[in-house]
Coordinates of C-alpha atoms in Angstrom, one line a residue:
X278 CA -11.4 -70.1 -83.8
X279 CA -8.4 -68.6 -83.1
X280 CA -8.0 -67.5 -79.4
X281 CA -7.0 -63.7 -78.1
X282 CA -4.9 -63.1 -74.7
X283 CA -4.6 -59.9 -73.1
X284 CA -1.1 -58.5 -72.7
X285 CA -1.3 -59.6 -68.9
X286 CA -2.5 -63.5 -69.2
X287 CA 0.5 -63.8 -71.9
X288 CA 3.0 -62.4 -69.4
X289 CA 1.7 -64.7 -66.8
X290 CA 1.6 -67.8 -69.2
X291 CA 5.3 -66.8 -69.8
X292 CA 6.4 -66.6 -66.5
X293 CA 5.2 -69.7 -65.3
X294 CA 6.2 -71.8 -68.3
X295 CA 9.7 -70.5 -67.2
X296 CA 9.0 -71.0 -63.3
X297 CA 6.7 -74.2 -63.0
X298 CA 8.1 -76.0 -66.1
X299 CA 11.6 -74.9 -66.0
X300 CA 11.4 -74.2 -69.5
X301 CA 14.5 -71.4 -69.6
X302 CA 13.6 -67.7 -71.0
X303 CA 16.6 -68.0 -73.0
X304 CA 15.3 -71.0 -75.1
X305 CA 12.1 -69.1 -75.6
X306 CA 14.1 -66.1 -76.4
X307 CA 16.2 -67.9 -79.0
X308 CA 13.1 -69.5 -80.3
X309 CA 11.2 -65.9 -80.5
X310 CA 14.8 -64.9 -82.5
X311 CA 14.9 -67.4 -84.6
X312 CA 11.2 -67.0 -86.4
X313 CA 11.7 -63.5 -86.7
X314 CA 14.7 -64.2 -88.8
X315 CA 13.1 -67.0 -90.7
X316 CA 10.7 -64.4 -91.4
X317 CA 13.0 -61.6 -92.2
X318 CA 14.5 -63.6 -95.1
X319 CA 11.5 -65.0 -96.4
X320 CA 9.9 -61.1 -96.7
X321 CA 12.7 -58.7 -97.0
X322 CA 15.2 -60.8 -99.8
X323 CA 17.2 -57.9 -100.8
X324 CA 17.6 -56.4 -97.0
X325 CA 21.5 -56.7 -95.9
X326 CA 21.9 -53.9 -93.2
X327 CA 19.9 -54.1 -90.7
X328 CA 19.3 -52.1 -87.3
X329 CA 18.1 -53.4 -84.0
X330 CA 16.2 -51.0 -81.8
X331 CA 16.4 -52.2 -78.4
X332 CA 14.8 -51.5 -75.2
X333 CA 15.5 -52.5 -71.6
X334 CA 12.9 -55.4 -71.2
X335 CA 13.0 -58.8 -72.4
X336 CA 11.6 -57.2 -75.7
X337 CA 15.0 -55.7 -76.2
X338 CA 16.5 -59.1 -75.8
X339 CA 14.3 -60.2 -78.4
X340 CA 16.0 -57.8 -80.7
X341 CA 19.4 -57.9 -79.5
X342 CA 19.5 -62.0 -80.3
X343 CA 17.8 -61.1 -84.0
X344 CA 20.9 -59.1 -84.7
X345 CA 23.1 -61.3 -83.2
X346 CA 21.7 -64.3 -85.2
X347 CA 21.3 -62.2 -88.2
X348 CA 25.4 -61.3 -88.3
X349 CA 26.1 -65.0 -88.0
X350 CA 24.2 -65.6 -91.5
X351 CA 26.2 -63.0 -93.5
X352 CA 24.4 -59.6 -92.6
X353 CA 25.3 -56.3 -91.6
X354 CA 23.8 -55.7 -88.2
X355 CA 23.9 -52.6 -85.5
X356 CA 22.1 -52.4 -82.3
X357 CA 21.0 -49.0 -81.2
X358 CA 20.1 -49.0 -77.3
X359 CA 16.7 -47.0 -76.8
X360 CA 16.6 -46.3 -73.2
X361 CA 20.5 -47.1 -72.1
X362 CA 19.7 -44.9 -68.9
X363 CA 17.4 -47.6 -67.6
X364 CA 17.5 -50.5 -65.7
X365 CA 17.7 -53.6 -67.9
X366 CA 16.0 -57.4 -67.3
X367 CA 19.0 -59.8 -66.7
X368 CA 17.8 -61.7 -69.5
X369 CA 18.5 -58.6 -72.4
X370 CA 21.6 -58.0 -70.2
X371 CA 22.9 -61.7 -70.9
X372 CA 21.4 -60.7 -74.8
X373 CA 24.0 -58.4 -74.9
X374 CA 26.9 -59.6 -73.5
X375 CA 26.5 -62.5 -75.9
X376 CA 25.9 -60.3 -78.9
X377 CA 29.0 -58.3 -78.2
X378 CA 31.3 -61.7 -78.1
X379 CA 29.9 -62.0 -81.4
X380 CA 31.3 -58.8 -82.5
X381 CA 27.8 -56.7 -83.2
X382 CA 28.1 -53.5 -83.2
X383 CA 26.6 -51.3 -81.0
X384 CA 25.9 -47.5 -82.0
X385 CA 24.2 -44.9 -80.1
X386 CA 21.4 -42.2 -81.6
X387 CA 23.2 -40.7 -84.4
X388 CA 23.4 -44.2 -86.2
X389 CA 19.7 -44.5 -86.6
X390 CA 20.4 -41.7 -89.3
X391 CA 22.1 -43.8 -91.6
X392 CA 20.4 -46.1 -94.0
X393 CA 19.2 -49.3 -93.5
X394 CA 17.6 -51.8 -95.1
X395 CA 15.2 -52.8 -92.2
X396 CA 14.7 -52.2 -88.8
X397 CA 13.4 -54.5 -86.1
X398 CA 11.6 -53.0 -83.3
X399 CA 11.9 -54.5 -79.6
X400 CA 11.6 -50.9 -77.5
X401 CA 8.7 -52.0 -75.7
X402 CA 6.7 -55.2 -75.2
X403 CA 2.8 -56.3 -73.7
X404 CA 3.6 -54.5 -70.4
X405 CA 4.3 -51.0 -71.5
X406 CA 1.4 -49.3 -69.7
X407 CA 2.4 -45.8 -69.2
X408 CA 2.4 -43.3 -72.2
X409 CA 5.8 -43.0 -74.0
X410 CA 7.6 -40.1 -74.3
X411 CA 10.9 -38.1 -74.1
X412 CA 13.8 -40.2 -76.0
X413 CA 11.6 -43.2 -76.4
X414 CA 9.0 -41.1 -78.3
X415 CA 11.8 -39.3 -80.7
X416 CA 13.5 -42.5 -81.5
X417 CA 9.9 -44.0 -82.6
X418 CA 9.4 -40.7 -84.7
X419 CA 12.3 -40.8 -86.5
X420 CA 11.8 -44.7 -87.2
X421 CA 8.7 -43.8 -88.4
X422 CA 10.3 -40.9 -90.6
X423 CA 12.8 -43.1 -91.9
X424 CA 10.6 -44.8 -94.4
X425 CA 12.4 -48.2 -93.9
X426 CA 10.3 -51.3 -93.1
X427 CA 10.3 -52.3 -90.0
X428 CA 9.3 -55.3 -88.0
X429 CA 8.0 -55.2 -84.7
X430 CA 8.5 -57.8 -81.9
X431 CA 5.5 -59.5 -80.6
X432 CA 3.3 -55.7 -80.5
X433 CA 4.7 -52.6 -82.2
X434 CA 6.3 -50.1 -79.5
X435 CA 3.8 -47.8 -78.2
X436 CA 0.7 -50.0 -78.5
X437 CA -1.3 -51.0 -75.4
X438 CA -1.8 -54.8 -75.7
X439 CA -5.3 -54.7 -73.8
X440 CA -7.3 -52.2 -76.3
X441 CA -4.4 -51.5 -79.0
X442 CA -4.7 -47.6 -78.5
X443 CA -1.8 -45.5 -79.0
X444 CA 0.7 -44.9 -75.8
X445 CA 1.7 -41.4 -76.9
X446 CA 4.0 -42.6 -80.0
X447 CA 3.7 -46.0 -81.4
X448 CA 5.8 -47.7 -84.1
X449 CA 3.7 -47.7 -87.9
X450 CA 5.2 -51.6 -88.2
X451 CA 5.0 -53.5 -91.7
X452 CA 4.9 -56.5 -89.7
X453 CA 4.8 -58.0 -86.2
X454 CA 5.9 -61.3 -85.0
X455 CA 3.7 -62.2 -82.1
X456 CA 5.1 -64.4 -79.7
X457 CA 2.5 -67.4 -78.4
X458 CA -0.8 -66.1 -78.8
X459 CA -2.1 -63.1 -80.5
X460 CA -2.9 -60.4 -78.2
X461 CA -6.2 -57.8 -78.2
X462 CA -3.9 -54.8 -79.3
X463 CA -3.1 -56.5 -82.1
X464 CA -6.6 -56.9 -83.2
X465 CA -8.0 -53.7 -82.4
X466 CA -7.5 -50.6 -83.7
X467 CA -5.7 -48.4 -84.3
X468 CA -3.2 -51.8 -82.9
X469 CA -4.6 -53.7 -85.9
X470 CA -3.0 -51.6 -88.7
X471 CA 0.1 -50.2 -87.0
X472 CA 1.1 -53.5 -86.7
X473 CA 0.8 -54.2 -90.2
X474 CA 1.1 -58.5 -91.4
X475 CA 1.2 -60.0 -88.0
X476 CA 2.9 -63.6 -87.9
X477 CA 2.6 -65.4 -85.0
X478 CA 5.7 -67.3 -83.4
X479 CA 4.9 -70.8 -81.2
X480 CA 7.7 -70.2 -79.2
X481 CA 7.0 -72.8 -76.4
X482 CA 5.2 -70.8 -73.6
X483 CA 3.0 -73.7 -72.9
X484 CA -0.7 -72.9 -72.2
X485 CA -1.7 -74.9 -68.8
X486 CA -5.0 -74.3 -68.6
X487 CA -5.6 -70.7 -68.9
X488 CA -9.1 -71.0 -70.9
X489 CA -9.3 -68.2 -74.1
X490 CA -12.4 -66.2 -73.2
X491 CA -11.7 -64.1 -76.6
X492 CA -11.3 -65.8 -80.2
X493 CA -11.7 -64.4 -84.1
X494 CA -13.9 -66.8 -86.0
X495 CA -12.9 -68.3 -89.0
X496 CA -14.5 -69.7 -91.9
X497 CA -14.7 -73.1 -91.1
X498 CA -16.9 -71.9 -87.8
X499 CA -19.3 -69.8 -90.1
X500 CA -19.8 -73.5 -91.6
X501 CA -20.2 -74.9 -88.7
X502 CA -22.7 -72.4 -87.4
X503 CA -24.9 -71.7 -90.2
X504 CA -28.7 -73.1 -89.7
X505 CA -28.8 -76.7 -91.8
X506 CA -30.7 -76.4 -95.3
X507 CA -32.7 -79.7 -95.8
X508 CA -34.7 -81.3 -98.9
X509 CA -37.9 -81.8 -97.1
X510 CA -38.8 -77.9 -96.0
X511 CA -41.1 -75.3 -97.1
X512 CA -41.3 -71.7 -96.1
X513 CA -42.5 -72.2 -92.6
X514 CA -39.4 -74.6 -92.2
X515 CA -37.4 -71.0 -91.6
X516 CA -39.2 -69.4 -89.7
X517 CA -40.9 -66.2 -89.6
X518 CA -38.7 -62.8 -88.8
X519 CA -40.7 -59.3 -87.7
X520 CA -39.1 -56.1 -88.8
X521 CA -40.3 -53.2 -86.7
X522 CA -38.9 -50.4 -88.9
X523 CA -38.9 -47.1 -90.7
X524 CA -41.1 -44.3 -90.0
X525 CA -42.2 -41.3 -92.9
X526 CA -39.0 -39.9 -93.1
X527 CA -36.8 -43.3 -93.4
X528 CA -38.0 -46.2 -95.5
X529 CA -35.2 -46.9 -96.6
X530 CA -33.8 -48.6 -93.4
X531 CA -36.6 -51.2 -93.0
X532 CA -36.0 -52.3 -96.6
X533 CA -32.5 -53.0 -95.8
X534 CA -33.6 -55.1 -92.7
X535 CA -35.8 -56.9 -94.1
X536 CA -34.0 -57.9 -97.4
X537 CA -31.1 -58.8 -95.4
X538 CA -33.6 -61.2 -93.5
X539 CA -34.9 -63.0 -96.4
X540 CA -31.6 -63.2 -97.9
X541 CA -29.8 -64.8 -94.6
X542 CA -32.7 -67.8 -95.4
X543 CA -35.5 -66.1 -93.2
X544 CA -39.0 -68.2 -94.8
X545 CA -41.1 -65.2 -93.8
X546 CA -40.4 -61.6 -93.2
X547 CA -42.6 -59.2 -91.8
X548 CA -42.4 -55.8 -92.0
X549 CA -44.6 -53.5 -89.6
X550 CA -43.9 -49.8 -90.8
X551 CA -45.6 -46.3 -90.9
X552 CA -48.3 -46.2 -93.5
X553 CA -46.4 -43.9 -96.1
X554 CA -43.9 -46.7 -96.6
X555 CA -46.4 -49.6 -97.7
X556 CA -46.0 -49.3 -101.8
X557 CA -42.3 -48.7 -101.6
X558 CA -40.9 -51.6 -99.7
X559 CA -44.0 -53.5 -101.6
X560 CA -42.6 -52.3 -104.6
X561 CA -38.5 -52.4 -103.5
X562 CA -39.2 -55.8 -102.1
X563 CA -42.6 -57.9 -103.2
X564 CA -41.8 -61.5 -101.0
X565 CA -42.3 -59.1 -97.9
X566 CA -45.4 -59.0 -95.6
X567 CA -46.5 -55.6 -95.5
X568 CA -48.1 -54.6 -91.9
X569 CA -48.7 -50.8 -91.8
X570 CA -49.9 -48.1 -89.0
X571 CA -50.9 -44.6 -89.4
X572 CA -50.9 -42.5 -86.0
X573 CA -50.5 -43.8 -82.8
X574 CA -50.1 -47.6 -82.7
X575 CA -52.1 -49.8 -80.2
X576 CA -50.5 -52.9 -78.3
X577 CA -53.3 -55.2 -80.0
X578 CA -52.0 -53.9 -83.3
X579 CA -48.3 -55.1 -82.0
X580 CA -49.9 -58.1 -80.2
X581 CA -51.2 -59.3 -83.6
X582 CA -47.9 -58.2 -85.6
X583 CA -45.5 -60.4 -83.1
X584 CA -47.7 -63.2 -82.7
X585 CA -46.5 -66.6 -84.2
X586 CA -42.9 -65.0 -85.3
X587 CA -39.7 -66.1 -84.3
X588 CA -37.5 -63.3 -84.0
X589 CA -37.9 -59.3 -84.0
X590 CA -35.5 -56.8 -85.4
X591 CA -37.0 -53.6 -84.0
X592 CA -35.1 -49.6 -84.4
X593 CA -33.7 -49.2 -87.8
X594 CA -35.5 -45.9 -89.6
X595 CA -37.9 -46.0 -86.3
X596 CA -37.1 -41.9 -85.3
X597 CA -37.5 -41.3 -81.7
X598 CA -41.0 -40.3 -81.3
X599 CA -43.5 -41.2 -79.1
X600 CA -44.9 -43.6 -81.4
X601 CA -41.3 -45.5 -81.3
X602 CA -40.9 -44.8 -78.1
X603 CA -44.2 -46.6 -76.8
X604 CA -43.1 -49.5 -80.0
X605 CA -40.2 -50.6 -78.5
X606 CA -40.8 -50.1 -74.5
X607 CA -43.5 -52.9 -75.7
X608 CA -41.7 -55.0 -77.8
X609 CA -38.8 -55.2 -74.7
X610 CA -41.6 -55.6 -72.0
X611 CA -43.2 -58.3 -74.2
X612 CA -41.5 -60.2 -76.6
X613 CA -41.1 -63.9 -76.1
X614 CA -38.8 -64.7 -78.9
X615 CA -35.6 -63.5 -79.8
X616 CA -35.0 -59.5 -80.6
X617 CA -32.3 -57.6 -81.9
X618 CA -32.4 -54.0 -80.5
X619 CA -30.8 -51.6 -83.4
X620 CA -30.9 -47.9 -84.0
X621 CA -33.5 -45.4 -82.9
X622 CA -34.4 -48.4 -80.6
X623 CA -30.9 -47.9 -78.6
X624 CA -31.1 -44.8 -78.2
X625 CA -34.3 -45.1 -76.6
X626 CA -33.5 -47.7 -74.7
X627 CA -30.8 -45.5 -73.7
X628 CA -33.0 -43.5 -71.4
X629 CA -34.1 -46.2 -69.8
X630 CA -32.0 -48.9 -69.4
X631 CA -33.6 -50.6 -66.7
X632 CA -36.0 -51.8 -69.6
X633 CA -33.5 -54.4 -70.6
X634 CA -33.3 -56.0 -67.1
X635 CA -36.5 -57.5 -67.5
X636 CA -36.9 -61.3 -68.3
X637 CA -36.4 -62.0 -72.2
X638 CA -35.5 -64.3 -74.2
X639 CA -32.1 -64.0 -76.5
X640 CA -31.5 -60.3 -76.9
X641 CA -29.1 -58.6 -79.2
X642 CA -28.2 -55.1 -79.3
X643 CA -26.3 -53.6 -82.0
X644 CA -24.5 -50.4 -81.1
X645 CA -22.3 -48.0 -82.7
X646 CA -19.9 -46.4 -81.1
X647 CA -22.0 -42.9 -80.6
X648 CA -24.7 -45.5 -79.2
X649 CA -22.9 -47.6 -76.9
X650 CA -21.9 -43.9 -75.4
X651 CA -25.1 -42.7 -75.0
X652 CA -25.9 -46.4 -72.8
X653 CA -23.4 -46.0 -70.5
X654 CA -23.1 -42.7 -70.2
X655 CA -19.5 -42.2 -71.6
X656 CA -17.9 -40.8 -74.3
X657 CA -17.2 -42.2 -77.6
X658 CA -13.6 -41.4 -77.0
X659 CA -13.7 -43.7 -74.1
X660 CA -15.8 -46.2 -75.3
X661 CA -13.5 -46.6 -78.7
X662 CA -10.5 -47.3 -76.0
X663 CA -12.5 -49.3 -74.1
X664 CA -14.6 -51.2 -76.3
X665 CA -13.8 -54.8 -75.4
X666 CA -14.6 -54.5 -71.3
X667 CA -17.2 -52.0 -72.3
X668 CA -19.0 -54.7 -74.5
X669 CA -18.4 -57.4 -71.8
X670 CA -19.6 -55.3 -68.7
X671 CA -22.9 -54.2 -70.8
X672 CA -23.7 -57.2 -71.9
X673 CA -23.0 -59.3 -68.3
X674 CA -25.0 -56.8 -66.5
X675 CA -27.8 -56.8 -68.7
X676 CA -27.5 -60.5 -69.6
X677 CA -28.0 -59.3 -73.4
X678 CA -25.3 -60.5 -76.5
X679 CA -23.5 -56.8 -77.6
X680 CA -22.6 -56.7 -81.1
X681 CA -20.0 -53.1 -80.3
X682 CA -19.7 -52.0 -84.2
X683 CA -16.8 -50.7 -85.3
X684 CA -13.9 -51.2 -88.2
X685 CA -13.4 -54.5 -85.6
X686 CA -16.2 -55.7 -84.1
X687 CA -16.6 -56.8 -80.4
X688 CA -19.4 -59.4 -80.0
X689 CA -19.9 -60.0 -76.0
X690 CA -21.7 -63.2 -75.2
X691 CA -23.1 -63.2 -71.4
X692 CA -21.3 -66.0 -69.9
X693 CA -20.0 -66.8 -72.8
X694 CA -16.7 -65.9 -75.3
X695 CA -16.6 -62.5 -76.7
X696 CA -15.8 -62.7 -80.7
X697 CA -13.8 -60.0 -82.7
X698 CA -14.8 -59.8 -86.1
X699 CA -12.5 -58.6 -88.7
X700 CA -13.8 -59.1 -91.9
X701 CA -14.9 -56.0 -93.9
X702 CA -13.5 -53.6 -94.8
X703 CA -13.9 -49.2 -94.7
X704 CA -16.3 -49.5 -97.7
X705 CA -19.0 -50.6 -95.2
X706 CA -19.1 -47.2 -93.8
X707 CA -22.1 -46.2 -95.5
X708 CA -25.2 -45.4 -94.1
X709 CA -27.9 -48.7 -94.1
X710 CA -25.2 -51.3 -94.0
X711 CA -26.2 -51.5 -90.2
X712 CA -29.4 -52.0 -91.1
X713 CA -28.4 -55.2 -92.9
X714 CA -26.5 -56.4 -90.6
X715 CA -29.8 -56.1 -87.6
X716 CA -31.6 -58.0 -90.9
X717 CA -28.8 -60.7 -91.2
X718 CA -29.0 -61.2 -87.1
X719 CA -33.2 -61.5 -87.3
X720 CA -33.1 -63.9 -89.8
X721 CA -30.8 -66.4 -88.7
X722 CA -32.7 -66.3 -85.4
X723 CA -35.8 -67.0 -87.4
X724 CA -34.5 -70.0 -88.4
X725 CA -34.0 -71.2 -84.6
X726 CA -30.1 -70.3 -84.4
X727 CA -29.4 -69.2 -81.3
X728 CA -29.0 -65.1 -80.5
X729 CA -25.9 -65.8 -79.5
X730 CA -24.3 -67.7 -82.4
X731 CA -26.5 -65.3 -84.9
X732 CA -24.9 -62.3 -82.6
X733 CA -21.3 -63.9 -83.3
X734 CA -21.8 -65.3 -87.3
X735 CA -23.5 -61.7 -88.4
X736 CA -20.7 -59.3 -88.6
X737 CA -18.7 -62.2 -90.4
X738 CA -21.6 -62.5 -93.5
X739 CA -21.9 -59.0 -93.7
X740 CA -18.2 -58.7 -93.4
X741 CA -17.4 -60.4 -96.3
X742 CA -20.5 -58.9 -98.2
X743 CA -18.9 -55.9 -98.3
X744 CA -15.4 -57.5 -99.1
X745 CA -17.4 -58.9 -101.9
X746 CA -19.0 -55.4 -102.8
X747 CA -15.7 -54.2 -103.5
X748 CA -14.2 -56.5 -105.4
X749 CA -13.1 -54.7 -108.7
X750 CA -14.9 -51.3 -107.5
X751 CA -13.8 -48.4 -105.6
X752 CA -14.6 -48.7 -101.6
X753 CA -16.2 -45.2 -102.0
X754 CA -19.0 -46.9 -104.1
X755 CA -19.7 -49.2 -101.8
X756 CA -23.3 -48.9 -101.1
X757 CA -25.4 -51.1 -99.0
X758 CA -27.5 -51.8 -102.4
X759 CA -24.1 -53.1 -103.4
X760 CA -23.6 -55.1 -99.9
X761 CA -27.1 -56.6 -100.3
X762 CA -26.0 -57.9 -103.6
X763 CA -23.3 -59.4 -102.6
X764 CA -24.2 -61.2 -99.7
X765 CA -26.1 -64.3 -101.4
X766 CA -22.2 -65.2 -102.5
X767 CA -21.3 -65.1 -99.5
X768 CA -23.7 -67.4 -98.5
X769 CA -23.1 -70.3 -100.9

């Protein structure tokens, strides 16, 4: 797993691996200098001038000591001040005193017009909080303009290092050296791509203690997290998953589910569905377990449906009727294995939230953005810059894992780690592929893995599917026919 800061637990991991273990900031900023160089020549061969933008903060030092390093290996660098009106740290003061002994030249605005081969960003660092503007934001534009690559200093300048939204104007980096620890701007977007290849820099700050609560899986966890396979099993040995889905307009989306079940290693899957949907998911998908209503459904008819399963994917395709709504108040109220709430079952659920503070056992809900709005009564602008302590509020409050969809993923464990999943790619915006995904979730709780770690592995598999599904094909035909296809390769 790879652990996530925020911008503020680096800053404090910083400062007292300078105060309580006397490491000095200027070995850590000669450290930071020195992989970004290493990096520098490795990725940009043919770059010989090369332009420091500098800001006040210790971020500015940063760039001041590349420059300075730089001209001591044979190449042509300048230092542009961004914000020479300000007051400076001591430690980019010292940055530049030392650069100028070493005969850098320093230029002022009009230099940014000439042309360089690169340009390394250190305006602003993890604390910039405020939005940027004025002469910060027109230097940013024109490095933007300048189509030159640029590399960013531990966070492209502009980009908030708690959510990675934009602060007004934010460097478009080609890459970032991050220094320590990767931060949550970094991994969300739009952070994520302005930051372009992101290298990260052990620089020394020296981790005392301070637990990660926030870490990107890799595939060595998936391995490690995937229900065991053995030789002496039959179908009951996985477990039977319930997919409460589809309704006579959408049939579609419980055929998605429940594939996705069966192909995540589910023994059984169950599908209860309206009655117009029997022959084609019996048709689409013959290993299923056809269980059909027509008209109002009655809790002996769910009763029977849920008894001896081991996990329930309920919403996808279900409308918002009362049929549904009665359907899931009941499965909520009464389930006594693990559930995963999707769809037209969030947005009822949304109504009533209260419904989820009953006793249950390992819930998941699966929200899109537009959903997650409509349960906390926000907007999806907020909730898209908010996602991580949105997820993690929800899902303390309710006690329920949050699986926050989006191009990355926040999955919020109740007392537990959140996860950011980043596999996948845009050809996954299609309609059904979070139908899959409720499937994927459903089956792996079938097979006894816990809602949590089927809450966190999930988004990875279906992920990857869709990396799969694109292979050699255009991600806009991507379909989640396509996914499906893919995602016993995945699963090898």
């Amino acid at each position: 797993m790879i652990p996530v800061y925020t911008g503020k637990t680096i800053r404090s991991l910083d400062r007292r691996t300078i105060e309580d273990h006397h490491m000095p900031s200027a070995v850590l900023m000669e450290r930071a200098a020195l992989f970004t160089v290493r990096i520098i020549k490795e990725k940009y061969k043919d770059a010989h001038s090369i332009l420091a933008v500098a800001g006040p903060g210790n971020n500015g030092g940063d760039a001041v000591a590349c420059a300075r390093i730089l001209k001591t290996m044979g190449y042509e660098t300048r230092v542009l001040i961004a914000l020479p009106d300000k007051e400076f740290s001591y430690e980019c003061e010292r940055q530049i005193e030392i650069a100028k002994s070493y005969d850098v030249t320093f230029i002022d605005d009009e230099g940014l017009d000439k042309e360089y081969d690169l340009i390394i960003d250190g305006i602003f660092g993890t604390g910039l909080k405020r939005t940027v503007d004025g002469r910060a934001g027109e230097l940013i534009s024109k490095i933007n303009n300048n189509n030159i690559p640029v590399v960013s200093l531990d966070i492209p300048s502009g980009i908030c290092s708690d959510n990675g939204c934009i602060l007004g104007y934010a460097v478009d980096a080609d890459v970032t050296v991050t220094f320590g620890y990767l931060k949550d701007g970094l991994v969300l977007e739009p952070g994520r791509t302005m930051a372009g290849d992101v290298y990260r820099a052990d620089v020394g700050i020296y981790d005392d203690g301070e637990k990660p609560n926030r870490f990107i899986l890799e595939d060595n966890d998936i391995e490690r997290m995937m229900p065991l396979r053995i030789s002496d099993s039959n179908k009951g040995t996985y477990g039977k998953a319930l997919i409460i889905a589809g309704s006579s307009d959408y049939a579609g989306a419980a055929y998605f589910a429940a594939k996705a079940a069966l192909l995540s290693g589910s023994g059984l899957v169950y599908v209860l569905t309206d009655e117009s949907n029997r022959n084609f998911i019996l048709s689409k998908l013959p290993e299923a377990i056809v269980i059909t209503y027509s008209g109002r459904i009655t809790d002996e008819r769910l009763d029977k449906a849920m008894a001896g399963k081991d996990s329930i994917v309920i919403g996808p395709g279900l409308s918002k009727n009362p049929n549904a709504e009665h359907m899931v108040r009941y499965v909520v109220s009464h389930s006594s294995v693990p559930a995963v709430i999707d769809a037209d079952a969030l947005n009822i659920i949304a109504d009533e939230t209260e419904l989820l503070m009953r006793p249950h056992v390992g819930m998941v809900l699966t929200p899109h953005l537009g959903e997650m709005a409509r349960l906390v009564k926000k907007t999806i602008t907020y909730v898209k810059s908010e996602m991580t302590s949105i997820a993690e509020s929800f899902s303390r409050d309710y006690q329920v894992d949050v699986v926050l969809k989006s191009a990355v993923s926040v999955i919020s464990i109740p007392q537990g780690h959140t996860y950011y999943n980043v596999t996948g790619n845009d050809g996954l915006s299609t309609g059904g592929t979070g139908d899959i995904l409720s499937g994927i979730i459903g089956g792996l709780m079938a097979q006894r893995m816990r809602a949590d770690d089927a809450a966190a592995v999930a988004p990875f598999l279906l992920g990857k599917a869709g990396e799969k599904a694109s292979e050699g094909v255009s991600r806009r035909s991507v379909t989640a026919s396509s996914v499906l296809d893919a995602l016993p390769e995945i699963l090898l």
